[in-house]
Amino acid sequence: MNTLYDVQQLLKQFGVYVYVGKRMWDIELIALELDNLYKSGVVEKDLYLRAKIVLRHEHRFEEENERYK
């Protein structure tokens, strides 16, 4: 689990497709969906934590890009 694409593929396994139109919003919605899958017990803790790290990194990256526009 290294990229946002990897996290999207994980969600796709459970029939969850996210596309809002703005990358920052997509990341935030993916994080919420991932939280729900973890709370439901269908995603293991280590996989969940790795995915959250990727999402946190991507979110920070997008915040930095927004700041310099």
Short mmCIF file of N, CA and C in Angstrom, two decimals:
data_model
loop_
_atom_site.label_atom_id
_atom_site.label_comp_id
_atom_site.label_asym_id
_atom_site.label_seq_id
_atom_site.Cartn_x
_atom_site.Cartn_y
_atom_site.Cartn_z
N MET A 1 0.85 -1.17 0.00
CA MET A 1 0.00 0.00 0.00
C MET A 1 0.89 1.23 0.00
N ASN A 2 1.09 1.81 -1.19
CA ASN A 2 2.01 2.94 -1.31
C ASN A 2 1.40 4.20 -1.91
N THR A 3 0.31 4.06 -2.64
CA THR A 3 -0.25 5.20 -3.35
C THR A 3 -1.75 5.31 -3.12
N LEU A 4 -2.28 6.47 -3.50
CA LEU A 4 -3.72 6.67 -3.43
C LEU A 4 -4.43 5.65 -4.30
N TYR A 5 -3.85 5.34 -5.44
CA TYR A 5 -4.43 4.33 -6.33
C TYR A 5 -4.58 2.99 -5.62
N ASP A 6 -3.59 2.60 -4.84
CA ASP A 6 -3.65 1.34 -4.08
C ASP A 6 -4.83 1.35 -3.11
N VAL A 7 -5.04 2.49 -2.45
CA VAL A 7 -6.15 2.60 -1.51
C VAL A 7 -7.48 2.53 -2.26
N GLN A 8 -7.54 3.18 -3.42
CA GLN A 8 -8.76 3.11 -4.24
C GLN A 8 -9.05 1.68 -4.66
N GLN A 9 -8.02 0.92 -5.00
CA GLN A 9 -8.21 -0.47 -5.39
C GLN A 9 -8.71 -1.31 -4.22
N LEU A 10 -8.25 -1.00 -3.02
CA LEU A 10 -8.74 -1.68 -1.83
C LEU A 10 -10.24 -1.44 -1.66
N LEU A 11 -10.65 -0.18 -1.78
CA LEU A 11 -12.07 0.15 -1.63
C LEU A 11 -12.90 -0.49 -2.74
N LYS A 12 -12.33 -0.57 -3.91
CA LYS A 12 -13.04 -1.15 -5.05
C LYS A 12 -13.39 -2.62 -4.79
N GLN A 13 -12.56 -3.32 -4.02
CA GLN A 13 -12.83 -4.72 -3.67
C GLN A 13 -14.15 -4.86 -2.90
N PHE A 14 -14.56 -3.77 -2.25
CA PHE A 14 -15.80 -3.79 -1.46
C PHE A 14 -16.92 -3.03 -2.17
N GLY A 15 -16.71 -2.73 -3.44
CA GLY A 15 -17.74 -2.05 -4.22
C GLY A 15 -17.86 -0.56 -3.93
N VAL A 16 -16.80 0.03 -3.41
CA VAL A 16 -16.82 1.46 -3.08
C VAL A 16 -15.98 2.21 -4.12
N TYR A 17 -16.65 3.06 -4.87
CA TYR A 17 -16.00 3.88 -5.88
C TYR A 17 -16.19 5.34 -5.48
N VAL A 18 -15.09 6.08 -5.44
CA VAL A 18 -15.16 7.48 -5.01
C VAL A 18 -14.62 8.37 -6.12
N TYR A 19 -15.46 9.31 -6.56
CA TYR A 19 -15.01 10.36 -7.46
C TYR A 19 -15.92 11.56 -7.25
N VAL A 20 -15.39 12.58 -6.61
CA VAL A 20 -16.16 13.78 -6.34
C VAL A 20 -15.82 14.85 -7.37
N GLY A 21 -14.59 14.82 -7.85
CA GLY A 21 -14.18 15.78 -8.86
C GLY A 21 -12.99 16.62 -8.46
N LYS A 22 -12.78 16.76 -7.16
CA LYS A 22 -11.62 17.49 -6.65
C LYS A 22 -10.80 16.50 -5.83
N ARG A 23 -9.52 16.42 -6.12
CA ARG A 23 -8.67 15.41 -5.49
C ARG A 23 -8.71 15.47 -3.96
N MET A 24 -8.69 16.67 -3.39
CA MET A 24 -8.72 16.81 -1.93
C MET A 24 -10.00 16.20 -1.37
N TRP A 25 -11.12 16.47 -2.00
CA TRP A 25 -12.40 15.94 -1.53
C TRP A 25 -12.45 14.43 -1.69
N ASP A 26 -11.87 13.94 -2.78
CA ASP A 26 -11.80 12.49 -2.99
C ASP A 26 -11.04 11.82 -1.85
N ILE A 27 -9.90 12.39 -1.48
CA ILE A 27 -9.08 11.83 -0.41
C ILE A 27 -9.86 11.81 0.91
N GLU A 28 -10.56 12.89 1.19
CA GLU A 28 -11.31 12.97 2.44
C GLU A 28 -12.45 11.96 2.47
N LEU A 29 -13.15 11.79 1.35
CA LEU A 29 -14.25 10.83 1.30
C LEU A 29 -13.72 9.39 1.36
N ILE A 30 -12.59 9.14 0.71
CA ILE A 30 -11.97 7.82 0.77
C ILE A 30 -11.62 7.49 2.22
N ALA A 31 -11.09 8.47 2.95
CA ALA A 31 -10.75 8.25 4.36
C ALA A 31 -11.98 7.88 5.17
N LEU A 32 -13.09 8.55 4.92
CA LEU A 32 -14.33 8.23 5.64
C LEU A 32 -14.82 6.82 5.30
N GLU A 33 -14.77 6.47 4.04
CA GLU A 33 -15.19 5.12 3.62
C GLU A 33 -14.30 4.05 4.23
N LEU A 34 -13.00 4.32 4.26
CA LEU A 34 -12.05 3.39 4.86
C LEU A 34 -12.34 3.21 6.35
N ASP A 35 -12.63 4.32 7.04
CA ASP A 35 -12.99 4.24 8.46
C ASP A 35 -14.21 3.34 8.66
N ASN A 36 -15.22 3.51 7.81
CA ASN A 36 -16.43 2.70 7.92
C ASN A 36 -16.16 1.22 7.68
N LEU A 37 -15.31 0.92 6.70
CA LEU A 37 -14.96 -0.48 6.43
C LEU A 37 -14.22 -1.09 7.62
N TYR A 38 -13.34 -0.31 8.23
CA TYR A 38 -12.58 -0.81 9.37
C TYR A 38 -13.51 -1.04 10.57
N LYS A 39 -14.39 -0.09 10.82
CA LYS A 39 -15.34 -0.23 11.93
C LYS A 39 -16.29 -1.41 11.73
N SER A 40 -16.55 -1.73 10.47
CA SER A 40 -17.42 -2.87 10.16
C SER A 40 -16.69 -4.20 10.33
N GLY A 41 -15.36 -4.13 10.43
CA GLY A 41 -14.57 -5.33 10.64
C GLY A 41 -14.17 -6.06 9.37
N VAL A 42 -14.32 -5.42 8.22
CA VAL A 42 -13.96 -6.10 6.97
C VAL A 42 -12.54 -5.79 6.51
N VAL A 43 -11.92 -4.78 7.12
CA VAL A 43 -10.53 -4.45 6.81
C VAL A 43 -9.70 -4.67 8.06
N GLU A 44 -8.59 -5.38 7.90
CA GLU A 44 -7.72 -5.66 9.04
C GLU A 44 -6.99 -4.40 9.49
N LYS A 45 -6.58 -4.40 10.76
CA LYS A 45 -5.98 -3.22 11.37
C LYS A 45 -4.71 -2.76 10.65
N ASP A 46 -3.80 -3.68 10.33
CA ASP A 46 -2.55 -3.25 9.70
C ASP A 46 -2.78 -2.67 8.31
N LEU A 47 -3.70 -3.24 7.56
CA LEU A 47 -4.03 -2.72 6.23
C LEU A 47 -4.68 -1.35 6.36
N TYR A 48 -5.57 -1.21 7.32
CA TYR A 48 -6.24 0.06 7.60
C TYR A 48 -5.21 1.15 7.93
N LEU A 49 -4.29 0.83 8.82
CA LEU A 49 -3.29 1.82 9.24
C LEU A 49 -2.37 2.22 8.09
N ARG A 50 -1.97 1.25 7.27
CA ARG A 50 -1.12 1.58 6.12
C ARG A 50 -1.87 2.49 5.14
N ALA A 51 -3.14 2.20 4.92
CA ALA A 51 -3.94 3.02 4.01
C ALA A 51 -4.13 4.43 4.58
N LYS A 52 -4.33 4.54 5.89
CA LYS A 52 -4.49 5.86 6.50
C LYS A 52 -3.22 6.69 6.37
N ILE A 53 -2.07 6.05 6.48
CA ILE A 53 -0.80 6.77 6.31
C ILE A 53 -0.70 7.33 4.89
N VAL A 54 -1.06 6.52 3.91
CA VAL A 54 -1.03 6.97 2.52
C VAL A 54 -1.98 8.15 2.34
N LEU A 55 -3.18 8.04 2.88
CA LEU A 55 -4.16 9.12 2.73
C LEU A 55 -3.69 10.40 3.42
N ARG A 56 -3.09 10.27 4.58
CA ARG A 56 -2.58 11.44 5.30
C ARG A 56 -1.49 12.13 4.48
N HIS A 57 -0.60 11.33 3.88
CA HIS A 57 0.47 11.87 3.05
C HIS A 57 -0.11 12.60 1.83
N GLU A 58 -1.05 11.97 1.16
CA GLU A 58 -1.66 12.57 -0.02
C GLU A 58 -2.41 13.85 0.34
N HIS A 59 -3.07 13.86 1.47
CA HIS A 59 -3.83 15.04 1.91
C HIS A 59 -2.87 16.19 2.17
N ARG A 60 -1.76 15.92 2.86
CA ARG A 60 -0.76 16.96 3.11
C ARG A 60 -0.20 17.51 1.81
N PHE A 61 0.07 16.62 0.87
CA PHE A 61 0.60 17.01 -0.44
C PHE A 61 -0.37 17.97 -1.13
N GLU A 62 -1.65 17.64 -1.10
CA GLU A 62 -2.67 18.49 -1.73
C GLU A 62 -2.79 19.83 -1.02
N GLU A 63 -2.68 19.82 0.31
CA GLU A 63 -2.73 21.08 1.06
C GLU A 63 -1.59 21.99 0.66
N GLU A 64 -0.40 21.42 0.52
CA GLU A 64 0.77 22.21 0.10
C GLU A 64 0.56 22.78 -1.30
N ASN A 65 0.03 21.99 -2.20
CA ASN A 65 -0.22 22.47 -3.56
C ASN A 65 -1.24 23.59 -3.57
N GLU A 66 -2.27 23.49 -2.75
CA GLU A 66 -3.30 24.54 -2.67
C GLU A 66 -2.70 25.83 -2.12
N ARG A 67 -1.80 25.69 -1.18
CA ARG A 67 -1.20 26.86 -0.54
C ARG A 67 -0.39 27.70 -1.52
N TYR A 68 0.25 27.06 -2.48
CA TYR A 68 1.14 27.76 -3.40
C TYR A 68 0.50 28.12 -4.72
N LYS A 69 -0.81 27.97 -4.83
CA LYS A 69 -1.49 28.35 -6.07
C LYS A 69 -1.87 29.80 -6.07
#
